[in-house]
Each structure stands twice: as C-alpha cells, then as structure tokens.
Amino acid sequence: MDRYDPTRKDRFSFGLWTVGNPGRDPFGGPVRDTLAPTYIVKKLSECGAWGVNLHDNDLVPFDATAKQRDKLVREFKKALADHGMVVPMATTNLFSHPVFKDGAFSANDPKVRAFALQKSMAAIDLGAELGAKTYVFWGGREGSEADACRDPRAAIARTRDALDYLCAYAEDQGYGMRFALEAKPNEPRGDIYFPTTGHMLHFISTLQHEYMVGVNPEVAHETMAGLSMTHSVAQAMEAGKLFHIDLNGQKIGRYDQDLRFGSEDTKQAFLLVRLLEGTAGGQKYTGPLHFDAHAYRTEDEAGVWEFAKGCMRTYKILAARAASFDADPAVRALIAEQRDAKLEPLLAGYDRKKSAALRKLDLQPDRIAARGLGYERLDQLLIEHLLGVHGG
Ligand code: DIG
Ligand code: MN
Ligand code: MN
C-alpha cells in the first residue's frame, strides 16, 4: 500500500465494457475470455475502484427475456452489495445492433428512431434500478458517410426531439437523473454529428430540459479532433455542465485508442488533473472519475487488472504532482505577476465612469510589449515537478 493506491473516496469508476474488453479489433478477434459482470465487480473492488458503469447490453443481452433480465439484474445487484461498489453512470448501446447502422435518434427510418427511444427508456429504467444518477448518451452511429443521405439539420432536430422526449420520461419517472452528452468527431461513422464538447454545449442550450443535461468529455475524442481536452473540460466546468468525464490516453492523429489514462500525453494529463483537482485554486470537479479505456490487445487477464490499477495510480500521482506544483512559491510568484488588482476592476461591468477612467490611462503598449512573461521558467518548473525533481 502507498499513497497512490486508490480508495473508494477517489471516486474511480470503470465501465463493464472497459476491463471486460476481450481485445477484438477491426483486424482480429478476441484474445481474452469474456468476463462475467459479477466477476468484474469483484475484481474492480479488489483493485480499489468505487464504481462500475454499464450499457444496457453489457449486463442484459439484446434478446434476453424479461425473466432472464431480472435474474441478471438481481445477481448484479448482489455482487455490487457484496463488494461495496456503486453504479454512478449508465448508458444505452445504440450502436452495436445492425438496426442502428444508419444511426439511432438521427436515422432516416422513423421505425429505427422509435426502436431507439424504446430501447433507451428500458435502459434508463435499468440504470435507475441500479442507482445511476448520471445517464450518458454517446451517439456513435449518429453520423454519415454519404452525407447527402440527410440534411444535417434534420439530424440535429431529430436528436433534440429524442433527448427532449427522454428527459421528460426520466423526469416523469422521478429518477432524479442528469444526462451527459458525449462527443466524438468520427469512428465508427465517417463523420459523427455533434463532433466535439463545444458543439454539445451549444446543442444543450437548445433543449427543453437543458437544466438536466451536461457533457461527458472524453480525452481520446477531443484529442482526435485536434483539440485541448483541458480547454474543453474548462469550458464545460465554467458553464456548470461537467456532469461526467471519460479519462483515457490517446495519440493525436490515430483512431480512438482508449489507452490507459496518462499513458500517452503525460503533460496534458497533468494539466487536466490539475484542472479537475483545483490545485491552482479554481473550482474542483466532484463527479465520478471514469476510465473509458481498455488494456492493450497484447494483454492477458492479469494485464487487464494492471491496466486498471495503472489508470488510477497515474491519476493520483498526477494529482500529487499538481498539488506540489501549485504549492511551489516560485510557481505562485510567476503566476501572480500576471495580475493587476488596480486595473482589473475597470475591465468588466461597463459604466461611463469606468470607461472614462479606462480611456484616460496611458498604457504605453511598447513598454508592455517589451516585458518578458517568464513562461519558459514556469513551464520548465511544470516539467520538473512532473518528472519529480521538485515536491514530494
Ligand atoms: C465510447 O467512448 C462511449 C461508449 O463506450 C459509452 O457509451 C460512453 C460512456 O463512457 N463512452
Ligand atoms: Mn473513446
Ligand atoms: Mn467514452
């Protein structure tokens, strides 16, 4: 045991599909046995995780009878209780069955859209029964290759209709759930609608129940779009819309790798953890820390649990490094230099007095331009804290 070993209070969670990933990929079949959901609960608990998430069909097979469904749910609930685990988040698989080959909520065929609503309501019922308070929508098939197949505005309108419908359903049932929309730019569709967290944040503002809808940004997906995950998450936090987060690792310019958290761009992972943990003094994220990732295809089952422990340990190590970075007096001094307590009040909240005072200032732009900002020193300190040269 050391200080980086995960505990329940760290709020780490994994989807059944993550550690249960059998290692198949578009070019090869599974390399690992399928793991039973109750076994996954036991093993995640032993690894120190707090929660386990699921798509409906991760637990209940697509063609299960009501009786089979109830038995599976009963056994799963017992495993959760036996191993002290919770279900923070649930979601619907609207992408595996061929019926969704042209999308689910945005599909041209209204029978497909009807089936997607039916399946989502049943899955929301399951999530509520398991205690999930966050419900994620990832529209993996909501997109196109032959883009003339539908007006993209129709896709937006249909998705809005579906989410307004399902928000009303969840409220009508009194589930007390919040919805979190997850963006991805492409894969498995050539282009996916609502490709980034920014697109989702605008879309949420057009929903009837926008107060109960937020986002679930994923590291790999924002990175695939060539964006800063940290900036996407910061905008979601600033809007009060970071309802959930999918943590993993990703190399830019690749397919969705869903790698172990922190295993690729460690500096970006550090900056993301620093933002989430609020070590620089800002608001802290207090929701589930979900690792939507899976072990390398090279791994056996033992490797899967090493993967899970690595996700959580790296998060805690980066959190400790961020705390030591922001406690470093040299860092605080460099960041403090950017402030001007006298001038800043004049820059927001227009009124005539303020603007008259502002316009009178002799700001001397050339003198300002000549000043060095010390960011090389600041970033070098970040690298040195990250590499363990400073701090605990
Ligand atoms: C993929 O990134 C998606 C699906 O795995 C799931 O619907 C969602 C929840 O984490 N992420
Ligand atoms: Mn992904
Ligand atoms: Mn995800």
CSV table of C-alpha atoms and ligand atoms in Angstrom, one decimal, residues 218 220-221 248 256 258, ligand 2:
chain,number,residue,atom,x,y,z
A,218,GLU,CA,-13.5,12.1,-23.4
A,220,ALA,CA,-9.4,10.5,-26.8
A,221,HIS,CA,-12.3,12.1,-28.6
A,248,ASN,CA,-8.1,7.7,-21.1
A,256,ASP,CA,-9.9,6.0,-30.9
A,258,ASP,CA,-8.9,4.4,-25.5
B,2,MN,MN,-13.2,6.5,-27.0
